[in-house]
Short mmCIF file of C-alpha atoms in Angstrom, two decimals:
data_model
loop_
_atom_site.label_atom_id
_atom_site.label_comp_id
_atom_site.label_asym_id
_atom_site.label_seq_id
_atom_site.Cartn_x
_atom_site.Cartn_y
_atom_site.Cartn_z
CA UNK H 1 30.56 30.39 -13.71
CA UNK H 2 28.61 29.23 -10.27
CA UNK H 3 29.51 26.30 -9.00
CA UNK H 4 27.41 23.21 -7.82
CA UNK H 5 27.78 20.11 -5.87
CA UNK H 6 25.90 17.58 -6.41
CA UNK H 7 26.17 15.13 -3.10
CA UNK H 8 26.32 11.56 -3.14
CA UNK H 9 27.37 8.79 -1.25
CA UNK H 10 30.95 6.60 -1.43
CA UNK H 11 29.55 3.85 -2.82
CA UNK H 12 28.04 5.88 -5.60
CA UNK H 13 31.11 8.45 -6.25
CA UNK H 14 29.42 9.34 -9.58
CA UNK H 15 25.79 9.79 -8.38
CA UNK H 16 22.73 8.07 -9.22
CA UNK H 17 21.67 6.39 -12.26
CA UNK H 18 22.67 8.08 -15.53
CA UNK H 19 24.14 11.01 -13.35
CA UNK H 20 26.57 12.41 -15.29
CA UNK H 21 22.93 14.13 -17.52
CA UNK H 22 22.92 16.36 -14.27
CA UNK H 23 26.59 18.25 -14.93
CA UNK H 24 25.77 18.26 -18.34
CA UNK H 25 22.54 19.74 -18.08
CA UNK H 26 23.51 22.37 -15.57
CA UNK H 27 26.69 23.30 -18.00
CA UNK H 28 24.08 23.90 -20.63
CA UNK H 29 22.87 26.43 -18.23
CA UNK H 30 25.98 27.77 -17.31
CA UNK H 31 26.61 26.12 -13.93
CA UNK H 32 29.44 24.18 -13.11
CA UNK H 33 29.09 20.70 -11.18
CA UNK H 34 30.53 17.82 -9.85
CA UNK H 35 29.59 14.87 -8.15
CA UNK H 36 31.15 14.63 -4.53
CA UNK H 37 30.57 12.15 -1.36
CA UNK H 38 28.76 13.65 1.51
CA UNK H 39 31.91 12.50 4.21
CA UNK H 40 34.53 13.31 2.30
CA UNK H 41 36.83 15.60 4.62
CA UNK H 42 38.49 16.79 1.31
CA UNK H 43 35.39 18.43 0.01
CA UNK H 44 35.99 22.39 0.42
CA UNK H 45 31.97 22.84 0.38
CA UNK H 46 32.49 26.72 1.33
CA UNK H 47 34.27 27.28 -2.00
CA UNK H 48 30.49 26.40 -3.72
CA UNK H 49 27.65 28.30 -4.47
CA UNK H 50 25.18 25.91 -4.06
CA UNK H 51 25.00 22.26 -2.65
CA UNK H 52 22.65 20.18 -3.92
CA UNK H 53 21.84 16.67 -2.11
CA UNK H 54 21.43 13.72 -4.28
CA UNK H 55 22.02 10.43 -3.75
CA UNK H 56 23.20 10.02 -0.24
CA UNK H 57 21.60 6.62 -0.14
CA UNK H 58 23.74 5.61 3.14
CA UNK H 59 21.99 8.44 4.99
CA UNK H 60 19.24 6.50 7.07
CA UNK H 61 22.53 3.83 8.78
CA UNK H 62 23.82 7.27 9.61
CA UNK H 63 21.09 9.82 10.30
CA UNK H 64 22.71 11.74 13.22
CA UNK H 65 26.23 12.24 11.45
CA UNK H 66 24.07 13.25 7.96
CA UNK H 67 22.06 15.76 10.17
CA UNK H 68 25.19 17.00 11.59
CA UNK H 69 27.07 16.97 8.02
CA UNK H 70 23.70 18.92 6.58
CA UNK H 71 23.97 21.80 9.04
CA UNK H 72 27.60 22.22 9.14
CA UNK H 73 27.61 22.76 5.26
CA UNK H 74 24.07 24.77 5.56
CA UNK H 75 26.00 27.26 7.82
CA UNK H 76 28.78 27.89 5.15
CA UNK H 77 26.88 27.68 2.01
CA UNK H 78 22.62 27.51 0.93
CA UNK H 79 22.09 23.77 0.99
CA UNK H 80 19.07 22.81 -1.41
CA UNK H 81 15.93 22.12 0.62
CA UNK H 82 18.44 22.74 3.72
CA UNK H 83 19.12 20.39 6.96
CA UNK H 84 15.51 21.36 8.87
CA UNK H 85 13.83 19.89 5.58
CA UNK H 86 15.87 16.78 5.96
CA UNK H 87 15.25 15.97 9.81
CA UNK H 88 11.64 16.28 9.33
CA UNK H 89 11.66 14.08 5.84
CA UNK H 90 14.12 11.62 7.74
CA UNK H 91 10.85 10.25 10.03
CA UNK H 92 7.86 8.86 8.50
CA UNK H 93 5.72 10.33 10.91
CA UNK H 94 5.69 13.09 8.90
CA UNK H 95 3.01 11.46 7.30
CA UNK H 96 0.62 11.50 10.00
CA UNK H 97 1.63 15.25 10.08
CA UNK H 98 0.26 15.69 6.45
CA UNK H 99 -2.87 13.67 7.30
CA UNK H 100 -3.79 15.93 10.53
CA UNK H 101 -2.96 19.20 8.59
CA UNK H 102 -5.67 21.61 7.39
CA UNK H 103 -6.71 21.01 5.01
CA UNK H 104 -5.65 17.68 5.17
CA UNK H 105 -3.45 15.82 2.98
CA UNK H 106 -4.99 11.84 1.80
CA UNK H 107 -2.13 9.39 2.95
CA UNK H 108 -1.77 5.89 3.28
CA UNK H 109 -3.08 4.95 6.86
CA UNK H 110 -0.28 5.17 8.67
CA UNK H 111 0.33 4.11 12.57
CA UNK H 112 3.56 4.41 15.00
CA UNK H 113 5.40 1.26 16.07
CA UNK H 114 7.78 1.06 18.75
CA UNK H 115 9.97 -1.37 20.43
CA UNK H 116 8.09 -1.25 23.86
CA UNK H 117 4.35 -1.90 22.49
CA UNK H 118 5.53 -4.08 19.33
CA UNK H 119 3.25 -6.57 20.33
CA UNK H 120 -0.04 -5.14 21.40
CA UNK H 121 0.16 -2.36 18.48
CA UNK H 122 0.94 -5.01 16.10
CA UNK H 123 -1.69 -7.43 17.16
CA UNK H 124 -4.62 -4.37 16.57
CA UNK H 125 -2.75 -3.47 13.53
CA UNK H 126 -3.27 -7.03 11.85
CA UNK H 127 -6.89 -7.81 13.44
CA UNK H 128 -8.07 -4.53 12.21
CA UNK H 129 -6.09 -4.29 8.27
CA UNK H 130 -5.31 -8.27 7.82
CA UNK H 131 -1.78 -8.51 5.86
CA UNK H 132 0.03 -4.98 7.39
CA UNK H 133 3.36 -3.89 6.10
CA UNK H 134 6.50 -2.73 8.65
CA UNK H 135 8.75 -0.37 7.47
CA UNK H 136 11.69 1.44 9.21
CA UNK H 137 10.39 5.35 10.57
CA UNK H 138 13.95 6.13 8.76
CA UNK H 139 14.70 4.16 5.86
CA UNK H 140 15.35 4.25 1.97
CA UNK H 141 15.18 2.15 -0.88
CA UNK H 142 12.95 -0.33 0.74
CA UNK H 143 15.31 -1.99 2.89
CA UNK H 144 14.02 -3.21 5.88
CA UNK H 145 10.24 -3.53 5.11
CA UNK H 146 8.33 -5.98 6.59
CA UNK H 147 5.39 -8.15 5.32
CA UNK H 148 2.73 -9.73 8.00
CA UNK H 149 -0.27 -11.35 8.84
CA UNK H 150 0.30 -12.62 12.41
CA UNK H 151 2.47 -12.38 15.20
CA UNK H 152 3.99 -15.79 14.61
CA UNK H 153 4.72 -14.71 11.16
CA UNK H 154 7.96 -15.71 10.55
CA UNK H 155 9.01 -12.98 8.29
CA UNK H 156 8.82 -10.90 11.48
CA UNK H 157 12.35 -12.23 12.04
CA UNK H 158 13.44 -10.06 9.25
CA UNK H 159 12.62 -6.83 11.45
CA UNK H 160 15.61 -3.78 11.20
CA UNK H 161 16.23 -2.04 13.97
CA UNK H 162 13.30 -0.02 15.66
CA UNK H 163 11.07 2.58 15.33
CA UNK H 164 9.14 1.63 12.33
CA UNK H 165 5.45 2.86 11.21
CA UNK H 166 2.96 0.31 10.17
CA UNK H 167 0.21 0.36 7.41
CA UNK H 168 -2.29 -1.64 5.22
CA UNK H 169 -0.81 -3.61 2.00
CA UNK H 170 -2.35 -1.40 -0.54
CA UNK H 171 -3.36 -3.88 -2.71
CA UNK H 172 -3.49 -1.68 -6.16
CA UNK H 173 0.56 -1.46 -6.24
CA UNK H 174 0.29 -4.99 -7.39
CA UNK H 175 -1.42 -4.01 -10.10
CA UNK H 176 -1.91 0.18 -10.88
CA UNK H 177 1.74 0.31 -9.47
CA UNK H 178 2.97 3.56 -7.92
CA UNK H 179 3.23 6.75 -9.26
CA UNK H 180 5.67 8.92 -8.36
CA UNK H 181 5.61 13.46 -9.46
CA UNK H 182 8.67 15.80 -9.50
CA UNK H 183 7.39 18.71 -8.29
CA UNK H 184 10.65 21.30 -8.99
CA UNK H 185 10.89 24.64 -8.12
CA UNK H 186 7.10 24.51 -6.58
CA UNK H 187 6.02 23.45 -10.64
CA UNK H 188 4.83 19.93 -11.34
CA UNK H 189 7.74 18.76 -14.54
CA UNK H 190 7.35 15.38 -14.72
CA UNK H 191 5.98 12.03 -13.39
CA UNK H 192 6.90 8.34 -13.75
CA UNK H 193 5.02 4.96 -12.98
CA UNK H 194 6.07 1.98 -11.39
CA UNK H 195 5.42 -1.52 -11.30
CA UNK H 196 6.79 -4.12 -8.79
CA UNK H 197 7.66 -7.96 -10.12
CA UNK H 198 5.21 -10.70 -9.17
CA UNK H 199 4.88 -11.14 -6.01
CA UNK H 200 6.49 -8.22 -4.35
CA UNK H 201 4.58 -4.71 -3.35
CA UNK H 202 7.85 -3.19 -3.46
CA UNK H 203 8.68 -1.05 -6.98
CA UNK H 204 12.42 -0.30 -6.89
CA UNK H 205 14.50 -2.26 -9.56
CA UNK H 206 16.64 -3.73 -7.13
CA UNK H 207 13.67 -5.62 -6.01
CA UNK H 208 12.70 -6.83 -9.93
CA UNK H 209 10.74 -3.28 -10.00
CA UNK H 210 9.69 -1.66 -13.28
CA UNK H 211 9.29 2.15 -14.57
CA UNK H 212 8.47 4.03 -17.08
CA UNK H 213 8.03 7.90 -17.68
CA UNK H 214 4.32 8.71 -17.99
CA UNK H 215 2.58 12.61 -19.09
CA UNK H 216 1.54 14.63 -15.83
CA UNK H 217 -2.30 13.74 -14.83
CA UNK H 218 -4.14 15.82 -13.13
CA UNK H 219 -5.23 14.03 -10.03
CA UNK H 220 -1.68 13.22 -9.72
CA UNK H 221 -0.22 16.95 -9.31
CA UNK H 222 -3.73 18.15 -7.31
CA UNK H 223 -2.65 15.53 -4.55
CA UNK H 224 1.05 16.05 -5.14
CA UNK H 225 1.03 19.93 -4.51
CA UNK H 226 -1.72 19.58 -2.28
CA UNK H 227 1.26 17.75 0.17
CA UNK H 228 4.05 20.23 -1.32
CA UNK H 229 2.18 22.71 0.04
CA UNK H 230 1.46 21.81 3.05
CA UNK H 231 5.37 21.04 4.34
CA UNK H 232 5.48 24.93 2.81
CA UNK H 233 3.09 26.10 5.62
CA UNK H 234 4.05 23.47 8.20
CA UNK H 235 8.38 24.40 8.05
CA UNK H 236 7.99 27.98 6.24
CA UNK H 237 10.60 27.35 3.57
CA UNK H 238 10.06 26.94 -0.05
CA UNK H 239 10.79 23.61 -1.12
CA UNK H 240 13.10 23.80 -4.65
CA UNK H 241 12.87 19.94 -5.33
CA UNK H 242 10.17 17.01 -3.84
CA UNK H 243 8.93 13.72 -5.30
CA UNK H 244 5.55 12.89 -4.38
CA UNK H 245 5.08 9.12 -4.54
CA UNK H 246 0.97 8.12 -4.29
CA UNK H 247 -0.80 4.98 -4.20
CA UNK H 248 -4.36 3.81 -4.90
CA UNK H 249 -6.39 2.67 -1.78
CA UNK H 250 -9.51 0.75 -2.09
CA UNK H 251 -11.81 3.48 -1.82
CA UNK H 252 -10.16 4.89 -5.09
CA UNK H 253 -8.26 8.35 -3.15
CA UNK H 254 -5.00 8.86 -4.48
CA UNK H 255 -2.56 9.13 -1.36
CA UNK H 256 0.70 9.76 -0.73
CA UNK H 257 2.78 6.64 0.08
CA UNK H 258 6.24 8.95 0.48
CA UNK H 259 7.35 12.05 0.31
CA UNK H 260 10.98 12.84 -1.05
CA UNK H 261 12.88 15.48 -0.06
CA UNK H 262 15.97 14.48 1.07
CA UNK H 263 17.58 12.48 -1.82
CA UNK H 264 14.89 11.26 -4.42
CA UNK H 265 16.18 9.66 -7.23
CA UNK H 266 15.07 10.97 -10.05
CA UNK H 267 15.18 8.08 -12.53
CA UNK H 268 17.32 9.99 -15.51
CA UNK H 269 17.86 6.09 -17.31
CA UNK H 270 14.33 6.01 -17.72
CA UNK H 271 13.31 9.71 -18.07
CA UNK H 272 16.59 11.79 -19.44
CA UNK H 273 14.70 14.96 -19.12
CA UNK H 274 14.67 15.19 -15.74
CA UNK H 275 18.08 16.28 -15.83
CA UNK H 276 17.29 19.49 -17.57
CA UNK H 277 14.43 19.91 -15.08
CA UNK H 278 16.31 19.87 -11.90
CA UNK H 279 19.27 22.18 -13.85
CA UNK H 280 16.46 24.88 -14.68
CA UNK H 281 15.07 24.60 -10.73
CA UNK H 282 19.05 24.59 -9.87
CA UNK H 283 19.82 28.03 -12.28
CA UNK H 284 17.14 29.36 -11.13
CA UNK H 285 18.01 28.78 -7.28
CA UNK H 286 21.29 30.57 -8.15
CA UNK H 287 19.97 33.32 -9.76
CA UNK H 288 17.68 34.59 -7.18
CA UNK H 289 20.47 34.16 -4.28
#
């Protein structure tokens, strides 16, 4: 029987959310797994198969050591999306990336923000989009972002550590929500909506967030392989696991708000069957070493 690891992080020695439907899943297929933390020096990650990264949710505090980590195990044994995928993911620049491509991929407007012209970059940033929101270039689970609407807004205070990218509130999460598509093994599987509470723009339940597994529609998975494909041609690997998350801007274009392919969650309390979706991508990884 192959054998799996599923990476997390120490805080979360038994993975995400409903994780243990991932070993189960992947015994069903005749895989072997276990749930294992990404810096522990016990871990014998040559004796694997395959390493899959899951919910290393401590990553962006640590970027340089998880880099490091990623190719040291991608050297001994095939690492799931593999370290290259991860540096590029780790930066949100790669968004402006997908939005210069060609053919070019709709994302939300997105600018670069930097310690040394904070200020004037800001300033344009508000006069030009009103409200603007400030998130870390290399962040997760929504720490760290930013609402504004002036310099002298106070919640400016509240500012992580620099680079960060700036864009436009996009007003429809507050009410269409997000929408976020597995796209696994290069095929669309599943997709799941979310809601933020009143009052925030942020959807993740830590923040009051909401979600709720939805059927696949079609705009959804044009735009969501649309940017699959394009980090295909752009880093010249096949890509066994993404999440596309995609907004609604005022025009009506879906864009993509994130894309996940370092450690996206892939919300198995509220949609079970993603376990057995990720184990078939997972098999199938295995059997075409």
């Amino acid at each position: 029987m192959p054998t799996v690891l599923l990476v997390t992080c120490a805080l979360l020695p038994d993975g995400e959310e409903a994780g243990h439907l991932l070993p189960a899943a992947l015994a069903e297929r005749g895989v072997g797994a276990r749930w294992v933390v990404w810096d522990d020096p016990a871990v014998d990650w040559a004796a694997a198969d395959l390493v899959a990264v899951r919910s290393t949710w401590d990553y962006h505090r640590r970027l340089p050591e998880f880099l490091g980590w990623a190719r040291s195990v991608e050297a001994q044994v095939p690492l799931l999306n593999g370290a290259e995928v991860f540096a590029w993911n780790a930066d949100k620049s790669y968004l402006l990336e997908l939005a210069d491509g060609h053919p070019a991929v709709p994302v939300v407007p997105t600018r670069l923000l930097e310690d040394r012209d904070l200020v004037p970059t800001l300033r344009t940033a508000i006069e030009e989009l009103g409200t603007v929101l400030v998130k870390p270039r290399t962040g997760a689970g929504g720490v760290g972002v930013v609402l504004a609407d002036s310099l002298s807004d106070p919640r400016l205070e509240h500012l992580t550590a620099g680079p960060w990218v700036v864009q436009p509130v996009v007003e429809s999460v507050r009410t269409e929500g997000e929408t976020s598509v597995f796209v696994l093994g290069g095929r669309p599987t599943s997709q799941v909506d979310k809601v933020p509470a009143t009052g925030e723009v942020r959807v993740h339940e830590h923040f009051g967030g909401r979600s709720r597994p939805v059927e696949l529609r079609a705009e959804a998975v044009e735009v969501s392989l649309a940017a699959v494909e394009a980090v295909v041609r752009r880093l010249g690997r096949e890509l066994p696991y993404a999440r596309v998350d995609l907004m609604r801007l005022a025009d009506g274009t879906l864009a993509v708000s994130e894309l996940e392919l370092i450690e996206p969650g892939l919300y198995l309390d509220v949609h079970p069957a993603n376990a057995g979706h990720f184990a078939v991508t997972v098999a199938g990884v295995l059997e075409g070493r």
